[in-house]
Coordinates of C-alpha atoms and ligand atoms in Angstrom, one line a residue:
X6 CA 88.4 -47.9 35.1
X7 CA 87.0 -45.3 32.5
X8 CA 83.4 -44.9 32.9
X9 CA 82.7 -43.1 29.1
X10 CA 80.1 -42.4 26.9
X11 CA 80.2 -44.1 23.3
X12 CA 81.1 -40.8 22.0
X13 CA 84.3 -40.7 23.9
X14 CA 85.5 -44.2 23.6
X15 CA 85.2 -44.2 19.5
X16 CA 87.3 -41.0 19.9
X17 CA 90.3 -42.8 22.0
X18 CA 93.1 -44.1 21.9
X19 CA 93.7 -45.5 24.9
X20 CA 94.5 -49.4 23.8
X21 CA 94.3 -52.3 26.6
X22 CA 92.6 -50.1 28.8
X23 CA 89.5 -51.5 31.3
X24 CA 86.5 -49.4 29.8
X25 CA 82.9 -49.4 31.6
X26 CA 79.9 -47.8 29.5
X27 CA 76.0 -48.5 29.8
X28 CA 74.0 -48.5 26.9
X29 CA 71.5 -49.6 24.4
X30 CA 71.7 -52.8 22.1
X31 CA 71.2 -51.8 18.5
X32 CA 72.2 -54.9 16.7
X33 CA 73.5 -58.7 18.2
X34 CA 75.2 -60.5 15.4
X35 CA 76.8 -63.9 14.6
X36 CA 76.1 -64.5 18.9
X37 CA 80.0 -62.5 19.5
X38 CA 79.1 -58.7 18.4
X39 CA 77.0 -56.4 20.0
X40 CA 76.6 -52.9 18.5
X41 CA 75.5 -50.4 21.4
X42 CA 74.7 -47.1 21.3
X43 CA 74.0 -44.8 24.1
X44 CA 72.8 -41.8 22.8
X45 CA 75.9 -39.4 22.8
X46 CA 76.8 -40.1 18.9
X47 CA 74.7 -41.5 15.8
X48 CA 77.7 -44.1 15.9
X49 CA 77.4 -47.7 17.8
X50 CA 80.7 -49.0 19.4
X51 CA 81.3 -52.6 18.6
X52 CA 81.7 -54.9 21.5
X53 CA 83.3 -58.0 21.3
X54 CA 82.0 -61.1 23.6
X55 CA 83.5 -64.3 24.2
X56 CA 80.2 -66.4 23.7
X57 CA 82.0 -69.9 25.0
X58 CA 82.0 -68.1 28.3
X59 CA 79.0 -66.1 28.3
X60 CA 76.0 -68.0 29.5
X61 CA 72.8 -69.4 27.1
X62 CA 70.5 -67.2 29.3
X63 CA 72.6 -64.1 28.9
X64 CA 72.9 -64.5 25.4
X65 CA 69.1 -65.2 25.0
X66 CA 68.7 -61.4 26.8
X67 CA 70.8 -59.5 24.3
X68 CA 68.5 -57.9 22.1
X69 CA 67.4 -55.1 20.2
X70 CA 67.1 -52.3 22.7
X71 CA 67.7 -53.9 25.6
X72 CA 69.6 -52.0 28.2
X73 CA 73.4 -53.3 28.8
X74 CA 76.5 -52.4 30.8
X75 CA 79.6 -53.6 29.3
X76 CA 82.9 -53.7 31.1
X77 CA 85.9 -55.2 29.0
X78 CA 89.5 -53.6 27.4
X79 CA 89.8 -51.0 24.8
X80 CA 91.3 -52.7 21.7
X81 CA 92.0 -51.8 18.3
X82 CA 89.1 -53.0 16.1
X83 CA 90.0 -56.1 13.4
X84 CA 86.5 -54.7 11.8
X85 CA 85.9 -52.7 8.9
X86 CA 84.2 -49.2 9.2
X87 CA 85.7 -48.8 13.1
X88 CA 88.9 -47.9 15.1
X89 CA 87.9 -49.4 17.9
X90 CA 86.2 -52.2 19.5
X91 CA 85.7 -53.2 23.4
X92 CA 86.6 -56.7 24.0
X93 CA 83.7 -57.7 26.4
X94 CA 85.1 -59.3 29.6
X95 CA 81.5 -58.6 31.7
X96 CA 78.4 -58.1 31.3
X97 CA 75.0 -57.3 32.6
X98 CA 71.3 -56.9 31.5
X99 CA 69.9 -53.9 32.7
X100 CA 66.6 -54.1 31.1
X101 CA 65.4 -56.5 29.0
X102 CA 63.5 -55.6 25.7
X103 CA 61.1 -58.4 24.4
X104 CA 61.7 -58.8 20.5
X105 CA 58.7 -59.6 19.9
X106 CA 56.6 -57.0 21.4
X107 CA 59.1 -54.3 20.4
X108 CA 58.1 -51.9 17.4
X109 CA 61.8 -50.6 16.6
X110 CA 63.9 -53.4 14.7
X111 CA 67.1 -52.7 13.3
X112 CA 65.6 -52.1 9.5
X113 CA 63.9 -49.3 7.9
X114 CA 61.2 -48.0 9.2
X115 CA 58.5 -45.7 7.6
X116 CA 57.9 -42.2 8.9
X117 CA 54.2 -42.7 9.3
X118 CA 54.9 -45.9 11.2
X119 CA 57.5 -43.2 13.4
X120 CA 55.1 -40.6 14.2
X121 CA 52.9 -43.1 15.9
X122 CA 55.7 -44.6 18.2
X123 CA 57.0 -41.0 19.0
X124 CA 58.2 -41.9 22.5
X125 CA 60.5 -44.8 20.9
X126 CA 61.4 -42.9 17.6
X127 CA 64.0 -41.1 19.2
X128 CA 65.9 -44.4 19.6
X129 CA 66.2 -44.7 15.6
X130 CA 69.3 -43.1 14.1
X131 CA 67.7 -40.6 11.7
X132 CA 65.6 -38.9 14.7
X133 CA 68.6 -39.7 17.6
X134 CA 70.5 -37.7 14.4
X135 CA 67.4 -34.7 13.8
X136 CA 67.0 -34.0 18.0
X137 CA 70.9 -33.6 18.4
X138 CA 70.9 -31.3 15.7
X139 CA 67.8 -29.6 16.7
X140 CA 69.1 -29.5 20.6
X141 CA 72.8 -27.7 19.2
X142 CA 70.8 -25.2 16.6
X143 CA 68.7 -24.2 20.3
X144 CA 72.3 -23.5 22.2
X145 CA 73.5 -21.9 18.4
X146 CA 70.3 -19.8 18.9
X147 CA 70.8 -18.4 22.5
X148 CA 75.1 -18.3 21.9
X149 CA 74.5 -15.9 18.7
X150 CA 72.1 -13.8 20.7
X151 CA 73.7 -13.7 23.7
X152 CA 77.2 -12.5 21.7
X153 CA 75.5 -10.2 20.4
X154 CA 74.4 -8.1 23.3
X155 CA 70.7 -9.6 23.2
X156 CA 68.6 -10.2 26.8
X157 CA 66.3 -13.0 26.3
X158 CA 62.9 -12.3 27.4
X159 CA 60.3 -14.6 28.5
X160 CA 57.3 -13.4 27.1
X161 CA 53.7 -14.7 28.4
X162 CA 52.2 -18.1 27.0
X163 CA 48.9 -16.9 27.9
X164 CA 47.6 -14.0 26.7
X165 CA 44.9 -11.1 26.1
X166 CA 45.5 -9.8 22.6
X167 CA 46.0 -11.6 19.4
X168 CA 49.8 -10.6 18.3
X169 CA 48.8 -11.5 14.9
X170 CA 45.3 -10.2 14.3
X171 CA 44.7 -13.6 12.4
X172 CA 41.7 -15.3 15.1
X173 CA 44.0 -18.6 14.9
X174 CA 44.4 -19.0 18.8
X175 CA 43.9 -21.7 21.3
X176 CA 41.2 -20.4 24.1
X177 CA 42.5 -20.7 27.7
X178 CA 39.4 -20.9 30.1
X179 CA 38.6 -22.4 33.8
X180 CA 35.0 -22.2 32.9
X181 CA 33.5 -25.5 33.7
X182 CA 32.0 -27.9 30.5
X183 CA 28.7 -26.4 29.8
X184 CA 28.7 -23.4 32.4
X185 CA 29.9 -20.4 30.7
X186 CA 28.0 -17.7 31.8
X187 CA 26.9 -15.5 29.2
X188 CA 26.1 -11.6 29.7
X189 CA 23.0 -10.1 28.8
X190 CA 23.6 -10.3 25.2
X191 CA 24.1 -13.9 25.0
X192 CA 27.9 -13.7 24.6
X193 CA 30.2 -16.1 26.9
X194 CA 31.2 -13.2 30.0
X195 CA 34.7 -13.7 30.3
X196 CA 34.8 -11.3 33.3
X197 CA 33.6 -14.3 35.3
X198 CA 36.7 -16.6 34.1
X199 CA 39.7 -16.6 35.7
X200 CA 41.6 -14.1 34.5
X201 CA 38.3 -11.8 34.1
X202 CA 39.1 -11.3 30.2
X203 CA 39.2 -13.5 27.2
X204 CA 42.8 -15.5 27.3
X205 CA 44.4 -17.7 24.6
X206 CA 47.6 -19.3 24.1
X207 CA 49.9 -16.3 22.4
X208 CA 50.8 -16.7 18.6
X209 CA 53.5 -14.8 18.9
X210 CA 55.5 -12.9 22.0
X211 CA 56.8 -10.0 19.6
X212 CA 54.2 -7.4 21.5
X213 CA 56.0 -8.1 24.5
X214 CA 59.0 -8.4 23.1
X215 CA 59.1 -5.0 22.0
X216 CA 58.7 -3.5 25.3
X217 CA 62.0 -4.5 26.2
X218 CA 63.3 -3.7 23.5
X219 CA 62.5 -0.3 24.0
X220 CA 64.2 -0.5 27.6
X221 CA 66.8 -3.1 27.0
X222 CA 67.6 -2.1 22.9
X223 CA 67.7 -5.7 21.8
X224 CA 65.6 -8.1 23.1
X225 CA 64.8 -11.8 21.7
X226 CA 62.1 -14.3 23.1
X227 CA 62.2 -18.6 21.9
X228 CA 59.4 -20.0 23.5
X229 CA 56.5 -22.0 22.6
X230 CA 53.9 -20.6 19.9
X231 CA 50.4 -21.9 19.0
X232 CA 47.9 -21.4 16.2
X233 CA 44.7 -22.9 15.4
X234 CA 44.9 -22.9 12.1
X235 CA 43.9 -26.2 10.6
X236 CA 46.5 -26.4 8.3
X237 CA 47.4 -30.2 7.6
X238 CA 50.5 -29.1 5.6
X239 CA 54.1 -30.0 6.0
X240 CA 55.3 -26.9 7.2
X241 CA 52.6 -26.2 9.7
X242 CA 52.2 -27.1 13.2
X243 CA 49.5 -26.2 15.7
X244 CA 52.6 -25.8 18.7
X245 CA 55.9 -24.9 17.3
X246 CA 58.8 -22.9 18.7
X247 CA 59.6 -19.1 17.5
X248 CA 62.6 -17.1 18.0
X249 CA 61.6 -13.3 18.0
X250 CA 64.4 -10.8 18.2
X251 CA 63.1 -7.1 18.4
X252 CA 66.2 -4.0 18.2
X253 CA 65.2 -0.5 19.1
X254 CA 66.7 2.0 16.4
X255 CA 66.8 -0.4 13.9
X256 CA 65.3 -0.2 10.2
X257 CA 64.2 -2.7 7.7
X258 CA 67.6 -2.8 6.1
X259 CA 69.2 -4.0 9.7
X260 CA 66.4 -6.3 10.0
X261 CA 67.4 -8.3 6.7
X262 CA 70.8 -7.7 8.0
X263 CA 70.0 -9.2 11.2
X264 CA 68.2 -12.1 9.6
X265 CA 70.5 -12.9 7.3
X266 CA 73.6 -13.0 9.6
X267 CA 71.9 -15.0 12.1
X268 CA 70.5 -17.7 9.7
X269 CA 74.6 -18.2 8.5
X270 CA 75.3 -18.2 12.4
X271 CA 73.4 -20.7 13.3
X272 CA 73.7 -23.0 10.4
X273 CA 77.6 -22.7 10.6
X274 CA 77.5 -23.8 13.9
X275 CA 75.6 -26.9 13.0
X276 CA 78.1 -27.7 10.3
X277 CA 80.9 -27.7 13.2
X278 CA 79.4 -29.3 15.8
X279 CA 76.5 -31.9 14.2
X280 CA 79.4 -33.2 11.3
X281 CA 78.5 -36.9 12.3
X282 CA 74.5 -36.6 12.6
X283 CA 74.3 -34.3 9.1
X284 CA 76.7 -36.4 7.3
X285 CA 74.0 -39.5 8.0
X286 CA 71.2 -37.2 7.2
X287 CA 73.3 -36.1 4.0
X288 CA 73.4 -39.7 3.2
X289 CA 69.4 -40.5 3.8
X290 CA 68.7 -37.5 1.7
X291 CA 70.7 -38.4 -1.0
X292 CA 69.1 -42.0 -0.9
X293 CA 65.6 -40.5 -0.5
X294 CA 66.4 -38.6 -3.7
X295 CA 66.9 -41.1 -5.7
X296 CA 63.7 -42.4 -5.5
X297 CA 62.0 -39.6 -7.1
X298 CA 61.1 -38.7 -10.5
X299 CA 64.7 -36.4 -11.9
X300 CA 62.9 -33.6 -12.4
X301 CA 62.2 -33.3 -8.7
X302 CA 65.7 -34.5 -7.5
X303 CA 67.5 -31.5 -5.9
X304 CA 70.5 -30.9 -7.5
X305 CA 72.4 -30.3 -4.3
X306 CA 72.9 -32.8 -1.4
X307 CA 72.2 -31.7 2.5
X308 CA 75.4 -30.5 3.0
X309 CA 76.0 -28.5 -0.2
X310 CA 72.6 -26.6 0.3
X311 CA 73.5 -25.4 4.0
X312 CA 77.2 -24.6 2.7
X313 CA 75.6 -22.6 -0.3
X314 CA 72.8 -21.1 2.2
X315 CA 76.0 -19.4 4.4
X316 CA 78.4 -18.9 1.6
X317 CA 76.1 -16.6 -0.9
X318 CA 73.8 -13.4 0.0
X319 CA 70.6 -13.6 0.0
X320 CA 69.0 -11.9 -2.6
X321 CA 66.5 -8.6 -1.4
X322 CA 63.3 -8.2 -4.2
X323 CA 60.3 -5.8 -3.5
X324 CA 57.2 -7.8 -3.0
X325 CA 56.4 -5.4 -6.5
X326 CA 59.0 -6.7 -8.4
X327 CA 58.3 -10.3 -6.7
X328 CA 54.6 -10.3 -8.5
X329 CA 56.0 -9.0 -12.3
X330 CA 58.4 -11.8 -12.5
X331 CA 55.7 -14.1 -11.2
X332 CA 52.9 -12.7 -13.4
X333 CA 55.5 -13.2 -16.1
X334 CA 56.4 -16.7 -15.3
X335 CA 55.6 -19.5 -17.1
X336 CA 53.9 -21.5 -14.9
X337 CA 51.5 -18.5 -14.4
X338 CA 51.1 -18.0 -18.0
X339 CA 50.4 -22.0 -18.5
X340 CA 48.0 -21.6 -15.8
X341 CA 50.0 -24.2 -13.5
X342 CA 49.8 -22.3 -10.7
X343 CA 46.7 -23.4 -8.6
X344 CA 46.5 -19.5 -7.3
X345 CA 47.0 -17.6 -10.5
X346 CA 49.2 -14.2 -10.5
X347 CA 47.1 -12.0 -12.0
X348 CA 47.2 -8.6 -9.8
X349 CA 49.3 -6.5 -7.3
X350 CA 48.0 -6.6 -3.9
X351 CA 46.9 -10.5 -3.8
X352 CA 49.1 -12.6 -1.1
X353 CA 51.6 -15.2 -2.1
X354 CA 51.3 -19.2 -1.8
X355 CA 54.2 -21.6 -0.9
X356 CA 54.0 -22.3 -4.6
X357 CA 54.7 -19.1 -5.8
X358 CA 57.8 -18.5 -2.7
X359 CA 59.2 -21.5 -4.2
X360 CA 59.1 -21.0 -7.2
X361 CA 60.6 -17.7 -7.0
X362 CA 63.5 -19.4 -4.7
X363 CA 63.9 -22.8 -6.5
X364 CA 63.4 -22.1 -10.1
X365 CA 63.8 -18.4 -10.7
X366 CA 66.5 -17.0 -8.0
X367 CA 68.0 -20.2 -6.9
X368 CA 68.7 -19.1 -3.6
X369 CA 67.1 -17.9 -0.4
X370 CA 65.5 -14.7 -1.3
X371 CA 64.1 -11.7 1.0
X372 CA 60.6 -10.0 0.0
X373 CA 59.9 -6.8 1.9
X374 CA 57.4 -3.9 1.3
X375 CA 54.0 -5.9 0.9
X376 CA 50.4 -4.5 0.7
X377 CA 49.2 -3.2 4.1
X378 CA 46.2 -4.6 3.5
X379 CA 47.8 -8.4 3.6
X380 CA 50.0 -7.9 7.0
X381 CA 49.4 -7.3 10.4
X382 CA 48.7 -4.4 12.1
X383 CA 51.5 -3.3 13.3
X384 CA 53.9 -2.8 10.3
X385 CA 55.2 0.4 9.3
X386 CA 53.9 2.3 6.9
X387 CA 55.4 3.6 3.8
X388 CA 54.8 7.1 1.9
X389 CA 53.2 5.1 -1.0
X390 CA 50.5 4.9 0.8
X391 CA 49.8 1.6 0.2
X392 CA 52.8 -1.1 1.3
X393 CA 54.2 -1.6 4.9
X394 CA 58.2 -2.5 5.5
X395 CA 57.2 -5.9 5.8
X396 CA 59.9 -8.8 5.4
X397 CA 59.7 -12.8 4.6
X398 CA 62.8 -14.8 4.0
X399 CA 61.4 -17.3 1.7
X400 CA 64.3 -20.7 1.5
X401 CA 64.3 -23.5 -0.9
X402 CA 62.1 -26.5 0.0
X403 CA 60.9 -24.3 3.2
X404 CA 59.1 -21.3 1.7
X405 CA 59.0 -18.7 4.2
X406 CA 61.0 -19.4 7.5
X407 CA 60.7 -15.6 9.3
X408 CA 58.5 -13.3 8.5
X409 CA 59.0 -9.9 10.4
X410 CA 59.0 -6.1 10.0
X411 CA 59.9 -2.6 10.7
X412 CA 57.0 -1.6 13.1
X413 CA 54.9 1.3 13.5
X414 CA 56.7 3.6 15.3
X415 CA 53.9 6.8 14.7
X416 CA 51.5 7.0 17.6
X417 CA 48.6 8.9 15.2
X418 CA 49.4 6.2 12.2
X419 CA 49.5 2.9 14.3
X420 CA 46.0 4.3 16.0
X421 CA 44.3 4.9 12.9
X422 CA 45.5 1.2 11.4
X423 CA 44.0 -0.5 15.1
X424 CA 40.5 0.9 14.4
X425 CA 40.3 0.7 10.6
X426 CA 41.5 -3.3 11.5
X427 CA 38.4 -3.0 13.5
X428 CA 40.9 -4.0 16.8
X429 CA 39.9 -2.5 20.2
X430 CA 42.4 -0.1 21.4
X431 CA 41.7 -0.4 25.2
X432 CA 43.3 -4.3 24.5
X433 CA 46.2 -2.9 23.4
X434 CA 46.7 0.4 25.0
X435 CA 50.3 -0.5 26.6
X436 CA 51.3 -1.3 23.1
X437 CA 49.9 2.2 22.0
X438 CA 51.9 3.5 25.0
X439 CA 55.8 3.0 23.7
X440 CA 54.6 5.2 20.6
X441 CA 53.4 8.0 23.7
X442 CA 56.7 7.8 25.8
X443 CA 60.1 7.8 24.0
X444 CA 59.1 5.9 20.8
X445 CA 61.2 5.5 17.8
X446 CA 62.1 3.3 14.9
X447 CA 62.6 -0.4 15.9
X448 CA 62.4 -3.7 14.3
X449 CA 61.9 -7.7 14.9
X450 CA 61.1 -11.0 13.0
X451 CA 59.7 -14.2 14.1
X452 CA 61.8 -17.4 13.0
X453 CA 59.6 -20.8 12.8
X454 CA 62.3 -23.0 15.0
X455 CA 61.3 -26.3 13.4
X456 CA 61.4 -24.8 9.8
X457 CA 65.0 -24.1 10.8
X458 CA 65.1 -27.6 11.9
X459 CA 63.7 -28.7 8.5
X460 CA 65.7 -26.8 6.6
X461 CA 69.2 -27.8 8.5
X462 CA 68.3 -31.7 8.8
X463 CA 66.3 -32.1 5.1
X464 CA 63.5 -33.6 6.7
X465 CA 60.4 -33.4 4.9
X466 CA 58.1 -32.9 7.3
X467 CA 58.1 -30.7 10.0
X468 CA 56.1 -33.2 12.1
X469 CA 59.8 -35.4 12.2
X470 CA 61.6 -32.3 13.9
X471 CA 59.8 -31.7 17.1
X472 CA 59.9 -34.2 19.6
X473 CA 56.2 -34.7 20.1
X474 CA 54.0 -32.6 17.0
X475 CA 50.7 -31.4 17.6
X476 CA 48.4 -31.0 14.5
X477 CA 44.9 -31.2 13.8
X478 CA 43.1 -34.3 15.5
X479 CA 46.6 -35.5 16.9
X480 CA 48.2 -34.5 20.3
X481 CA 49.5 -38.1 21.4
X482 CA 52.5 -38.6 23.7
Ligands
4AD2 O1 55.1 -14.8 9.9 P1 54.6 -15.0 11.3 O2 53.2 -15.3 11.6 O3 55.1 -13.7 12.1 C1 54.9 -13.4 13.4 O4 54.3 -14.1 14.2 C2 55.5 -12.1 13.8 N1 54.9 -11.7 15.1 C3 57.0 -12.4 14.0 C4 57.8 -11.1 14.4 O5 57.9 -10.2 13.7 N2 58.3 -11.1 15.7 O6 55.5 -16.2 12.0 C5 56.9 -16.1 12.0 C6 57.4 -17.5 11.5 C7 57.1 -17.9 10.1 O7 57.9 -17.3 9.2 C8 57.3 -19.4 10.2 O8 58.7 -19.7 10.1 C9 56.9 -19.7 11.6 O9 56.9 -18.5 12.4 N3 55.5 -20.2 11.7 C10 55.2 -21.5 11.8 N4 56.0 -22.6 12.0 C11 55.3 -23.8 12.1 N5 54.0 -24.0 12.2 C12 53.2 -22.9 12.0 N6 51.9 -23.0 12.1 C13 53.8 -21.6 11.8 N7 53.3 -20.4 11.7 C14 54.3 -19.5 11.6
MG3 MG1 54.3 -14.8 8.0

């Protein structure tokens, strides 16, 4: 007897054969057909039953969600919308699920509602659709880097120095409630704590990263990243995944390259491999469209935007240029902007990224060369003077989804930028030292995983593309 998943039996052929699978009920009509899905496709497999010979009791037990095995014979389906269909000749209740106490009923469902039933979500079809996509853009992530002559690097979780020089961390501490010790000058004395220093969780593992890179060449790190930042937006999350690749004797230009190539990578892959799962979110889209006003509705569905994101280049502005065209805009000039344009130097707003991807360029867009003075630390800088070879790739309903940069490669430079950003060189004195021994000209970015997610599944809110989200006041499940 085959012993198959769903996936596998709605992809055979082989007629009036004995078939055994275990799975889920989704729906029970008419008392003769059970849909069951098991997780390996967004697509149920009809099963037949012959309810004359099936007992009351049984019957009674198959319901929403409840746990089945089915054994019966492979048989071309009479029903529409299906090949085949398994003519149910035993059957057992695994585990039964109480329709009245469970909060997942075959009908629609709100998002909201979702978020609060996170362990059972995953049972819907849109998420079972968003976490299979989001598990194949993971191995798409690794395969492309790992092709590419990249060693992934596990960078620390917890850590001394604040990558981003932004404050926004998480505080790791063994400190009992209450009994800090404080030095003489009041302040908490961290030399007491466990690891004798201030600790947080890392906002980003691109210091690290680098290190290897400078050993290995190219480097990449996808693990875990947290900021405090209490940003209630639907882009933002307070633990999200980042993918930080870092390539020794690379410029700016190869970092757009690199960016760019790996974005089309990725995305093609999911096109291959996810063509059931983003052909239903394709569909939801599309329906979710339609209920908004026209002159919000996107003029391309799912699947057109992903095959326009890898067919077409992306185009490369100067943060410079960026701000005329937005100073010049008319938004700007009708003062609809909430953070008018008004000088060089001022930082940009998801409004103004998406306006400069949605309504001016129409397609992802790359910004490099920024004011020092609105980037991190470690960004190189130019002979102006005044910009750094900074980089954001800004996409359409996303707004930025990497940011990166060439770094500072100049020992005397980078040291002059730590103090005037008032940072203490002794915390980051093995950073200083890869400009003392063998530096030289090397770049990285940071990718937001879930934005990727976002962008790839049209989900509107990054909190419905990680399994369990942590924002602000919320770290449930
Ligand atoms: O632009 P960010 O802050 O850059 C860095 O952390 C650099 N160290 C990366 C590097 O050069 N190696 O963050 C990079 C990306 C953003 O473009 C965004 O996609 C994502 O990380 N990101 C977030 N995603 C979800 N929730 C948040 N709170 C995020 N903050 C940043
Ligand atoms: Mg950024």
């Amino acid at each position: 007897m085959m012993k198959r998943n769903v996936a596998e039996i709605l992809k055979s052929d082989a007629f009036l054969q004995e078939v055994h699978l275990k799975g889920w009920v989704r729906t029970f009509r008419s008392n003769r057909f059970i849909a069951i899905n098991d997780g390996s496709t967004i697509n149920n497999i009809q099963c037949v039953i012959d309810f004359e010979n099936t007992s009351e009791e049984i019957l009674k037990r198959i319901t929403t969600g409840a746990a089945i095995s089915i054994k019966g014979i492979l048989a071309e389906s009479q029903g529409k919308g299906q090949s085949v269909e398994i003519q149910v000749s035993e059957i057992e209740i695994l585990g039964d699920c109480n329709p009245d106490e469970y909060p997942i009923q075959p009908k629609k469902h709100s998002f909201e509602f979702l978020r609060e039933n996170a362990h059972l979500r995953v049972r819907t079809n849109t998420f079972g659709a968003i976490m299979r996509v989001r598990s194949k853009l993971s191995f798409a992530v690794h395969k492309y880097f790992q092709e590419n002559g990249f060693n992934y690097v596990n960078t620390p979780i917890i850590t001394g120095s604040d990558a981003e020089g932004a404050g926004e961390m998480f505080r790791v501490t063994n400190f009992e409630d209450n009994k800090a010790p404080v030095t003489e000058d009041g302040k908490i004395d961290f030399s007491k704590d466990f690891f004798g220093k201030e600790t947080n969780l890392t906002v980003s593992g691109q210091l690290e990263a680098e290190t290897f890179a400078m050993a290995l060449g190219k480097a990449y790190t996808f693990g875990p990243t947290f900021r405090a930042e209490n940003s209630n937006t639907t882009r933002h999350l307070a633990e999200f995944w980042m993918i930080e690749p870092e390539v020794a004797f690379m410029d700016l230009d190869g970092n757009m390259d690199l960016s760019e190539d790996f974005i089309k990578s990725v995305l093609s892959y999911a096109l291959e491999h996810c063509k059931d799962d983003l052909a239903f979110l394709d569909q939801r889209l599309t329906q979710e469209e339609k209920s908004k006003p026209q002159a919000e509705r996107s003029d391309m569905s799912l699947l057109e935007k992903l095959k326009f994101v890898i067919d077409n280049n992306f185009k490369r502005v100067s943060y410079t240029e960026a701000i005329d065209i937005l100073r010049n805009s008319k938004p700007n000039k009708k003062k609809k902007f909430q953070y008018p344009i008004n000088e060089w130097g001022v930082d940009l707003q998801s409004e103004h990224e998406r306006f400069l991807v949605e309504k001016h360029f129409k397609c992802p867009v790359i910004l490099f060369d920024y004011p020092a003075d609105i980037k991190a630390f470690y960004m190189r800088l130019n002979d102006d003077g005044k910009t750094v070879r900074a980089m954001d790739v800004l996409f359409p309903g996303i707004g930025e989804i990497v940011g990166g940069s060439q770094r500072e490669e100049r020992y005397d430079v980078l040291l002059e930028k730590i103090k005037a950003m008032g940072i203490d060189e002794k915390e980051v004195w093995w950073y200083l030292d890869l400009r003392k021994f063998g530096t030289a000209v090397h770049s990285g970015f940071g990718l937001g995983f879930e934005r990727l997610v976002q962008f790839t599944t049209g989900m509107g809110n990054i909190r419905d593309v990680i399994p369990f989200p942590r924002t602000p006041q919320n770290a449930e499940f």
